[in-house]
Tab-separated table of C-alpha atoms in Angstrom:
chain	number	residue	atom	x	y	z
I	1	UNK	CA	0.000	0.000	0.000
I	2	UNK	CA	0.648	3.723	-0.501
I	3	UNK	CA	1.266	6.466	1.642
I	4	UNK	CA	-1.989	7.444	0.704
I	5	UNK	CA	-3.856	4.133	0.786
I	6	UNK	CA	-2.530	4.135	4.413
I	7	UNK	CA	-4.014	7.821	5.078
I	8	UNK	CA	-7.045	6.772	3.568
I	9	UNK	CA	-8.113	3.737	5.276
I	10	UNK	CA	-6.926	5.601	8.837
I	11	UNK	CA	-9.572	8.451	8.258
I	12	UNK	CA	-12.310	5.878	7.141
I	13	UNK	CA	-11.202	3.910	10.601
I	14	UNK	CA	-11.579	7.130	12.388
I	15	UNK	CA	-14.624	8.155	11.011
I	16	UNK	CA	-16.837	5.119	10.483
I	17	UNK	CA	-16.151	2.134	12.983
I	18	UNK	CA	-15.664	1.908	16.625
I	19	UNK	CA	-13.740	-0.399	18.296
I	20	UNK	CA	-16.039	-2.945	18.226
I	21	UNK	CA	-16.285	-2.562	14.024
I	22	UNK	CA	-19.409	-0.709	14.371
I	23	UNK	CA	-20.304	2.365	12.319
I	24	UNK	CA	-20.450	5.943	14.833
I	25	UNK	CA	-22.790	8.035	14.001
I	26	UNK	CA	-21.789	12.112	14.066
I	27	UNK	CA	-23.868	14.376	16.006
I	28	UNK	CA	-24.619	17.385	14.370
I	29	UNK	CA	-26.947	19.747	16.521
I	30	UNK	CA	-27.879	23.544	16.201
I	31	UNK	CA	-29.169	26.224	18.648
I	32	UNK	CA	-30.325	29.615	18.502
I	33	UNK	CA	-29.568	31.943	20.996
I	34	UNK	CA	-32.382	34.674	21.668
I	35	UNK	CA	-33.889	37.544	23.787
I	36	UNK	CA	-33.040	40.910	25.804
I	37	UNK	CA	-30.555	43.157	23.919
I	38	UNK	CA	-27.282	43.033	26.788
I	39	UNK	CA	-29.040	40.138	28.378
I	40	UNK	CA	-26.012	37.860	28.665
I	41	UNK	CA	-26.021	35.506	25.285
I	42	UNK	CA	-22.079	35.978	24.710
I	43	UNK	CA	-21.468	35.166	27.793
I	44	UNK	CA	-23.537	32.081	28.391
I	45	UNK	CA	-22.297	30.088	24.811
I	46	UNK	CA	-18.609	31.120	25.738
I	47	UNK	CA	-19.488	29.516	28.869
I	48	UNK	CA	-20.144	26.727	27.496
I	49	UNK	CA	-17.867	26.170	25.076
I	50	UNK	CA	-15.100	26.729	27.624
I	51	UNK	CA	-13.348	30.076	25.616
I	52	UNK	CA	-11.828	32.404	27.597
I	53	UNK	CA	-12.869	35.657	25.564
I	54	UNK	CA	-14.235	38.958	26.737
I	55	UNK	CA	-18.006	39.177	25.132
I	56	UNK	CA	-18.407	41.670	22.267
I	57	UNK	CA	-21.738	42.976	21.448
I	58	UNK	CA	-23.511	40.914	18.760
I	59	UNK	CA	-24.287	42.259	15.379
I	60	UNK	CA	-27.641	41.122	14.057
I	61	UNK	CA	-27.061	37.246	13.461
I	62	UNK	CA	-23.903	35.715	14.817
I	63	UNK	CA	-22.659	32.265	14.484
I	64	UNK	CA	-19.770	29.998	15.878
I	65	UNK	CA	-19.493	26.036	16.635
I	66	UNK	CA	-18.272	24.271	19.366
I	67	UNK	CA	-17.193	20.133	18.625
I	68	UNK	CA	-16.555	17.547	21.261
I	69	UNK	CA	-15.592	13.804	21.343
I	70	UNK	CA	-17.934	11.318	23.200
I	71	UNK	CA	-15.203	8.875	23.976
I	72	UNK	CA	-11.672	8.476	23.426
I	73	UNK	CA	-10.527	7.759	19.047
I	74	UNK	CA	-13.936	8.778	18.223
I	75	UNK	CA	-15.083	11.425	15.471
I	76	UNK	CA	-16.104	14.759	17.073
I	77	UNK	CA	-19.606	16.095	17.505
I	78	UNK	CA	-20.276	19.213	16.038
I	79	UNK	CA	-22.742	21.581	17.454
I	80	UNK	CA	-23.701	25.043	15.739
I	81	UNK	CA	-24.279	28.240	17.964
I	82	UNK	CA	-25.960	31.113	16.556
I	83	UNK	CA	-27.392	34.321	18.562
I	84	UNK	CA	-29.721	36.566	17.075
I	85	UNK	CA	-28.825	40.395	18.690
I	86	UNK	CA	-30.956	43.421	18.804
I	87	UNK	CA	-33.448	42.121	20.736
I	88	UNK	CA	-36.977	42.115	19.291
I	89	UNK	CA	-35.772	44.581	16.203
I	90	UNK	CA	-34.478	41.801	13.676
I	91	UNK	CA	-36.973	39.213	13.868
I	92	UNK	CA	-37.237	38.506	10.363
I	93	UNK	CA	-33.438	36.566	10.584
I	94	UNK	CA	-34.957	33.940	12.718
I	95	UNK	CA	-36.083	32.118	9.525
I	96	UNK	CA	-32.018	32.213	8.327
I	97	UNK	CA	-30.835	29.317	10.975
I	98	UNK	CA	-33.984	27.501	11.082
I	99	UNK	CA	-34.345	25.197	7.725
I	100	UNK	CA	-36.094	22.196	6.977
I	101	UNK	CA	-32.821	20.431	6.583
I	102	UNK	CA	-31.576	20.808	10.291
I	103	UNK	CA	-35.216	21.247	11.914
I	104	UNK	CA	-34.560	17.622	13.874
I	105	UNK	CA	-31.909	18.485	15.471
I	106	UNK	CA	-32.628	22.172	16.140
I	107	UNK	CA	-32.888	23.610	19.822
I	108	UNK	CA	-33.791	27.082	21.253
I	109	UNK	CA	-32.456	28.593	24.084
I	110	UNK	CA	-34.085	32.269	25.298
I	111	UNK	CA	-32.601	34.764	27.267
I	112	UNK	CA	-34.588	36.351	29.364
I	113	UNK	CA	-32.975	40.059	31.068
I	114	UNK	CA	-34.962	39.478	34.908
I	115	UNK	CA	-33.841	43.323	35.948
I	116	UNK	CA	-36.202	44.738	33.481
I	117	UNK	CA	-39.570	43.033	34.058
I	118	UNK	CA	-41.153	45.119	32.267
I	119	UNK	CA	-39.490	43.987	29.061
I	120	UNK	CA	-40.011	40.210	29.777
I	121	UNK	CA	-43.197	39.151	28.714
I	122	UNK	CA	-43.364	41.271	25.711
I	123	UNK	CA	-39.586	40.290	24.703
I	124	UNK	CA	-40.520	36.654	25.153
I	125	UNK	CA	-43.699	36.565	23.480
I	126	UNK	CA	-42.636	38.484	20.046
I	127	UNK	CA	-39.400	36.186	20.044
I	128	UNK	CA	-41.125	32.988	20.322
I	129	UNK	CA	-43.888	34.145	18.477
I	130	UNK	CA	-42.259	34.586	15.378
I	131	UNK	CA	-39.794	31.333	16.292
I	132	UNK	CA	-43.033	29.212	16.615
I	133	UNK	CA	-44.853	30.658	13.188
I	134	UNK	CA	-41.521	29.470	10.669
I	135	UNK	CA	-41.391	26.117	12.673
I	136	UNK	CA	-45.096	25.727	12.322
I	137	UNK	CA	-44.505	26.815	8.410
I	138	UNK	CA	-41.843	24.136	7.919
I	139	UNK	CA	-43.671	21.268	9.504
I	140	UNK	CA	-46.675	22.255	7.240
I	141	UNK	CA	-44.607	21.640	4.031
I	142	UNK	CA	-42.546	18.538	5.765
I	143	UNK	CA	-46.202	17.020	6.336
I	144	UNK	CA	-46.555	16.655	2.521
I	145	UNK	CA	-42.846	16.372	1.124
I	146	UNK	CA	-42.244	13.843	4.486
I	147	UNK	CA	-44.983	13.265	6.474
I	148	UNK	CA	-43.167	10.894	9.263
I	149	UNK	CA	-40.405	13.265	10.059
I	150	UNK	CA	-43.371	16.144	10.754
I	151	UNK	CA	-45.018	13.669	13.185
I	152	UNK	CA	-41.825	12.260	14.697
I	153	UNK	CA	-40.871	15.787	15.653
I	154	UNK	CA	-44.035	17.152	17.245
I	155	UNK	CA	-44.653	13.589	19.233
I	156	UNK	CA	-40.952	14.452	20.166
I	157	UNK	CA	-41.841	17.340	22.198
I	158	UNK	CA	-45.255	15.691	23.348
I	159	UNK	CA	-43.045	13.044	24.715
I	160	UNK	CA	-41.985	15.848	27.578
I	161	UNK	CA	-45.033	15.344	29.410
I	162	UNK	CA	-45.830	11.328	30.516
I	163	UNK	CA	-49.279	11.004	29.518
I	164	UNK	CA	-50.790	10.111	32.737
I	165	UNK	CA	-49.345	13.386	34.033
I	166	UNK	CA	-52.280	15.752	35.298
I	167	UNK	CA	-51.831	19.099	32.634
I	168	UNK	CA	-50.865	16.722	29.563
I	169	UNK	CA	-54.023	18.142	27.611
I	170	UNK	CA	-53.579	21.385	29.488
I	171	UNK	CA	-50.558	22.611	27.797
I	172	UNK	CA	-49.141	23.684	24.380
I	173	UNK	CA	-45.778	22.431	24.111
I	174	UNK	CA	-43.116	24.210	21.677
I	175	UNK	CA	-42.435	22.457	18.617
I	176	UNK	CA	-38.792	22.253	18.826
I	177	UNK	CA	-36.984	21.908	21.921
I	178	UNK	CA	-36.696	25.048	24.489
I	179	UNK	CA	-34.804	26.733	27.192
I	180	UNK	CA	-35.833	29.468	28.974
I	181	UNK	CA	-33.236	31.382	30.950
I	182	UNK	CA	-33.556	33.843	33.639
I	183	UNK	CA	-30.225	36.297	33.406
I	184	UNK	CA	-28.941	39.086	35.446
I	185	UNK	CA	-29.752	37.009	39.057
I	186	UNK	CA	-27.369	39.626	40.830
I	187	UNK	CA	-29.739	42.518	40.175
I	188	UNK	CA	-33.057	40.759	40.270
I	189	UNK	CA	-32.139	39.087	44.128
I	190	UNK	CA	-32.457	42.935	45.259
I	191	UNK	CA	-36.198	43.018	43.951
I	192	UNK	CA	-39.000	43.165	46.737
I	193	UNK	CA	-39.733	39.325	47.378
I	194	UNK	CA	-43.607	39.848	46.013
I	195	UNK	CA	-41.893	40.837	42.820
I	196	UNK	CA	-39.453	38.559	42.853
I	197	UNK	CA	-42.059	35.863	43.311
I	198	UNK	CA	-44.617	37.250	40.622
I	199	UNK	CA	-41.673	36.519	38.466
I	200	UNK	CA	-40.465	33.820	39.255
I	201	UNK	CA	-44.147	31.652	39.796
I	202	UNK	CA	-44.813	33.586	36.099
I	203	UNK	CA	-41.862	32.102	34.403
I	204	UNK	CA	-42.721	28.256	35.543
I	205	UNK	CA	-45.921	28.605	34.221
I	206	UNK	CA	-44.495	29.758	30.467
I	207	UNK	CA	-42.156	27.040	30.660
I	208	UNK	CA	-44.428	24.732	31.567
I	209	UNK	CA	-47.047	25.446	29.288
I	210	UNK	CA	-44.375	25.421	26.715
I	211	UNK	CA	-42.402	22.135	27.448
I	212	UNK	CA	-39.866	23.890	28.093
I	213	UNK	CA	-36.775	23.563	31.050
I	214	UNK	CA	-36.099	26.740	32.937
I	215	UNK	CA	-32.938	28.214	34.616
I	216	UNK	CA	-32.706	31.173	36.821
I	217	UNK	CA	-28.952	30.947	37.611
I	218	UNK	CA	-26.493	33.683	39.211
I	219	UNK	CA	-23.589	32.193	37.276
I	220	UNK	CA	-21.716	31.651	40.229
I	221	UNK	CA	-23.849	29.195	41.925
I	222	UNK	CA	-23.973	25.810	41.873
I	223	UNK	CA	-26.610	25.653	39.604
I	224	UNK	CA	-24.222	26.802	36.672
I	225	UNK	CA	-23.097	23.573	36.042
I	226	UNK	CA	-26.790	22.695	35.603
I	227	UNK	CA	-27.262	24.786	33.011
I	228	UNK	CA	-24.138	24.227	31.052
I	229	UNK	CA	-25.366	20.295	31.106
I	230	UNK	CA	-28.309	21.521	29.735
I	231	UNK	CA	-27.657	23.071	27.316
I	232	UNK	CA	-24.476	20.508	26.548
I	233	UNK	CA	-27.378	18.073	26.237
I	234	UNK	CA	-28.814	19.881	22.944
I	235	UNK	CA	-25.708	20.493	21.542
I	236	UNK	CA	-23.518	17.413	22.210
I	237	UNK	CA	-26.318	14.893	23.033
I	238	UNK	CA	-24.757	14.415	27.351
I	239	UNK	CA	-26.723	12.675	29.842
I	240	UNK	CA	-29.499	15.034	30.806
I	241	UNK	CA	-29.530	16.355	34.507
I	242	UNK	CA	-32.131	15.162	37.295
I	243	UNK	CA	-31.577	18.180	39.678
I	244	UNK	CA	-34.632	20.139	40.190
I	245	UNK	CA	-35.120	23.607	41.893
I	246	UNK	CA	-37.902	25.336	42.727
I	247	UNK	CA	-37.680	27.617	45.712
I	248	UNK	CA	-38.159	30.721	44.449
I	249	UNK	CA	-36.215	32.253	47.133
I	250	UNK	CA	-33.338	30.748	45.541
I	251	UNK	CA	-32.301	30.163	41.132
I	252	UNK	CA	-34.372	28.294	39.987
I	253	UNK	CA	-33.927	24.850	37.494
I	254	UNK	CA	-36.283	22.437	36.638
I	255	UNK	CA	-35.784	20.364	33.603
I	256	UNK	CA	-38.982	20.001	30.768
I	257	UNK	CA	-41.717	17.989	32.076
I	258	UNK	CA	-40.569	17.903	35.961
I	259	UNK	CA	-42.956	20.916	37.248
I	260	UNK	CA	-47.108	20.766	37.406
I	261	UNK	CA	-49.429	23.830	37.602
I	262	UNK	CA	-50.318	22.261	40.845
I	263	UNK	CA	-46.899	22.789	42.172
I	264	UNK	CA	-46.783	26.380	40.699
I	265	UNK	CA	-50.317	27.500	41.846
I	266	UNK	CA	-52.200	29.745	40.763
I	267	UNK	CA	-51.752	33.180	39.303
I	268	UNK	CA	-50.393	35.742	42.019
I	269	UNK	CA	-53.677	37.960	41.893
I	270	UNK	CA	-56.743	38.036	43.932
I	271	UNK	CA	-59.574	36.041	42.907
I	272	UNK	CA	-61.747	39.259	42.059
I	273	UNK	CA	-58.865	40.731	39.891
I	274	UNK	CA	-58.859	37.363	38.065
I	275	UNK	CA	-62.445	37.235	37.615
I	276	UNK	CA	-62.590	40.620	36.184
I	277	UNK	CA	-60.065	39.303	33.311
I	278	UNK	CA	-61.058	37.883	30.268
I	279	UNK	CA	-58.661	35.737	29.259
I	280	UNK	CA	-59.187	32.755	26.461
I	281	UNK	CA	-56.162	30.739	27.268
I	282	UNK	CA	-53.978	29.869	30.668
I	283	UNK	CA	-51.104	31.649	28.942
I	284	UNK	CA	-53.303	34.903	28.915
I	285	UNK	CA	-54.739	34.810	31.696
I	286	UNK	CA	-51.001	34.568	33.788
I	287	UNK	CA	-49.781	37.514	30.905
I	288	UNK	CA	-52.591	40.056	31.931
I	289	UNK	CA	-51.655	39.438	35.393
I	290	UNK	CA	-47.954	39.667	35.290
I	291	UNK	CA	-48.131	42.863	33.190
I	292	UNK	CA	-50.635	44.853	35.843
I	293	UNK	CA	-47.703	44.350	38.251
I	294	UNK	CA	-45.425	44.982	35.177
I	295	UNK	CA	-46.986	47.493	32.644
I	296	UNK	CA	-44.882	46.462	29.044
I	297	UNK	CA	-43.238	49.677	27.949
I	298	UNK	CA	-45.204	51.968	25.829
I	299	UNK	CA	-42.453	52.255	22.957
I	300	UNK	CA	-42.490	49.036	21.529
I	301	UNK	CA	-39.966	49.559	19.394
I	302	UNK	CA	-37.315	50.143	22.235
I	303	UNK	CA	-34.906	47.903	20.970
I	304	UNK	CA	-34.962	48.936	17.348
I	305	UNK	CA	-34.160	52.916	18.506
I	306	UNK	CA	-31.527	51.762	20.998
I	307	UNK	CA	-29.635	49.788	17.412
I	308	UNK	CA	-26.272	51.554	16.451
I	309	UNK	CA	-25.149	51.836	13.374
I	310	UNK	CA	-22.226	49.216	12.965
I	311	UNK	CA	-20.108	51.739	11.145
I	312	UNK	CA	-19.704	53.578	14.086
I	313	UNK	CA	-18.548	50.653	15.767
I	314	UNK	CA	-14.884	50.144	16.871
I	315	UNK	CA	-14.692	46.239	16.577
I	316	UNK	CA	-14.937	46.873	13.043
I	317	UNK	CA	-13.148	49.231	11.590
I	318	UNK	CA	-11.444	49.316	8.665
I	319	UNK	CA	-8.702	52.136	7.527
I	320	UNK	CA	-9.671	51.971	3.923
I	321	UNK	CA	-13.032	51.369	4.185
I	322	UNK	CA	-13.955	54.563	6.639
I	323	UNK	CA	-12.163	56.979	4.697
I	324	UNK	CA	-13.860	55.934	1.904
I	325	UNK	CA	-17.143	56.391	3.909
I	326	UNK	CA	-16.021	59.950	5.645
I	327	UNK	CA	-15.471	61.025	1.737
I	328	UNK	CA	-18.963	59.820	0.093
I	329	UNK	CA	-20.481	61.388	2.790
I	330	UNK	CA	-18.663	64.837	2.396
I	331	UNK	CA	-19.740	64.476	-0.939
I	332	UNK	CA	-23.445	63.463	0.294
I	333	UNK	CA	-23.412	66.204	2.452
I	334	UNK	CA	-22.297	69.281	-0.214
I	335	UNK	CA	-24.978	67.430	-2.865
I	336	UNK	CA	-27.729	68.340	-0.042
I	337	UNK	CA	-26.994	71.528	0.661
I	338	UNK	CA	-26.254	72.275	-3.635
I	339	UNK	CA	-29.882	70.699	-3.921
I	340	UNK	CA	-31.293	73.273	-1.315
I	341	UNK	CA	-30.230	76.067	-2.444
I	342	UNK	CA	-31.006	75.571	-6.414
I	343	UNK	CA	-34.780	74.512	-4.880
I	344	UNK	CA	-35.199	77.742	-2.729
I	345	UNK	CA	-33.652	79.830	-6.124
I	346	UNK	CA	-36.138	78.571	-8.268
I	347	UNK	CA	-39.284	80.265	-9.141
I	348	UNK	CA	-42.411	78.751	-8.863
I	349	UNK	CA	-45.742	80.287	-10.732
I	350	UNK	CA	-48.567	81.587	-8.188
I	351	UNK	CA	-51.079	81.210	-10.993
């Protein structure tokens, strides 16, 4: 044999077979990272990938990968990180990660800011609005083109709930797997406890409802480590974790499927405020609630004004390329005023 024939048949050994001459199958997993502008994305998928690196702010849609080995002489799963910045303002690149090629395998995690409440539901429910309405479009045309990968995926997240569990017809799970996570612990801890408890009993109930697993973590807690298994569990396929947390008192984690509305209770209101809401759902009823403690902003498009232009930002510059750009708009700037005074010089007929 060759060199080569030797290289060859040493990648295909790699690759296909394990030890035991069976073929290993690669896992290739994606996630998309959403929610508050400055809530904390960065920080939580460098966290998890183990890089040392100082956060920068995210431009629109970012992406990066992260690939680990299961066992030892084994191929190396890949797992594809992307984070969607701006907040609510660029909600039409949602559809860009999500395709009916990697829909199986795709997971979203959503970062919830807790020191600005009155953000939260409205961030949430315009995020994974718009998340659940291109999912929902791609099943639709996987139902004709492939009709047992559509029902394989939403049994998948049916599967959350055991169906002798009490609120199995009561909820409305996600169609792809979800994370909800609570940032900025430091600052919400020094909330009044009512508040902190409105919260924090609201935020069970959406995941819940959802099928999703919820973390309220401080990042310096024990409970980071249950997070980071978490979401290593999307993205590299590791055990899942059995911890649960639910003293509210404390951050919070409790895996899909392990809470009950029993266990969360009802709505924190009074039972005359509740019976003056109309509400058609659950999910209503606990959002009118929440948002008389928290009124939602009034400019909706907060996050859309707060946007900087990315030519003005330092992380990337370019010599060249902003001179070019002071120049044309010199030359922008003289063709404006040139244009304003030949319009106020010329004569316009009364009659």
């Amino acid at each position: 044999d060759t060199l080569w024939d030797l290289a060859i048949a040493e990648v295909e050994k790699r690759e296909n077979p394990d030890d035991d001459g069976k073929r290993v199958e690669v896992w290739e997993k994606s996630i998309l990272f959403m929610g508050n502008k400055n809530g904390g994305k960065t920080t939580i998928i460098l966290r998890c990938l183990e890089r040392e690196e100082v956060p920068k702010p995210t431009l629109a849609l970012e992406y990066t990968f992260g690939r680990r080995a299961r066992r030892h002489n084994t191929p190396k799963d890949v797992a594809h990180f992307w984070e969607l910045g701006g907040g609510t303002s660029l909600l039409e690149l949602i559809r860009i990660p999500i395709t009916s090629n990697n829909i199986r395998s795709f997971a979203v995690v959503l970062v919830l800011d807790l020191s600005k409440p009155n953000e939260l539901w409205t961030t949430m429910e315009k995020l994974l609005q718009v998340t659940r309405n291109h999912v929902n479009k791609i099943l639709t045309k996987l139902e004709k083109t492939n009709p047992e990968v559509a029902t394989e995926i939403k049994q998948r997240m049916r599967n959350n709930l055991q169906r002798d569990h009490p609120d199995y017809e009561l909820v409305d799970p996600f169609p792809i797997p979800l994370v909800i996570i609570g940032s900025k612990y430091d600052i919400f801890h020094e909330f009044d406890s009512e508040m902190r408890k409105i919260i924090s009993k609201t935020l069970r109930f959406v995941s819940h409802y959802y099928g999703a697993s919820l973390v309220v973590d401080k990042y310096t807690h024990v409970l980071e480590r249950e997070a980071r298994v978490l979401i290593n569990h999307l993205a590299f396929g590791y055990d899942k974790s059995k911890s649960v947390s639910v003293d509210h008192s404390k951050p919070l984690f409790i895996p899909a499927g392990l809470d009950s509305l029993s266990q969360i209770g009802p709505p924190p209101a009074s039972d005359s405020d509740i019976g003056k809401m109309r509400a058609n759902t659950p999910l209503e009823l606990w959002k009118k609630v929440f948002e008389k403690t928290f009124p939602p902003k009034a400019d909706c498009f907060c996050d859309l004004q707060d946007t900087k232009d990315p030519a003005e930002d330092l992380q990337y510059a370019e010599y060249e390329i902003d001179v070019m750009r002071a120049q044309k708009n010199q030359e922008l700037e003289q063709y404006k005023r040139n244009a304003s005074k030949s319009w106020k010089e010329m004569d316009f007929d009364s009659d």
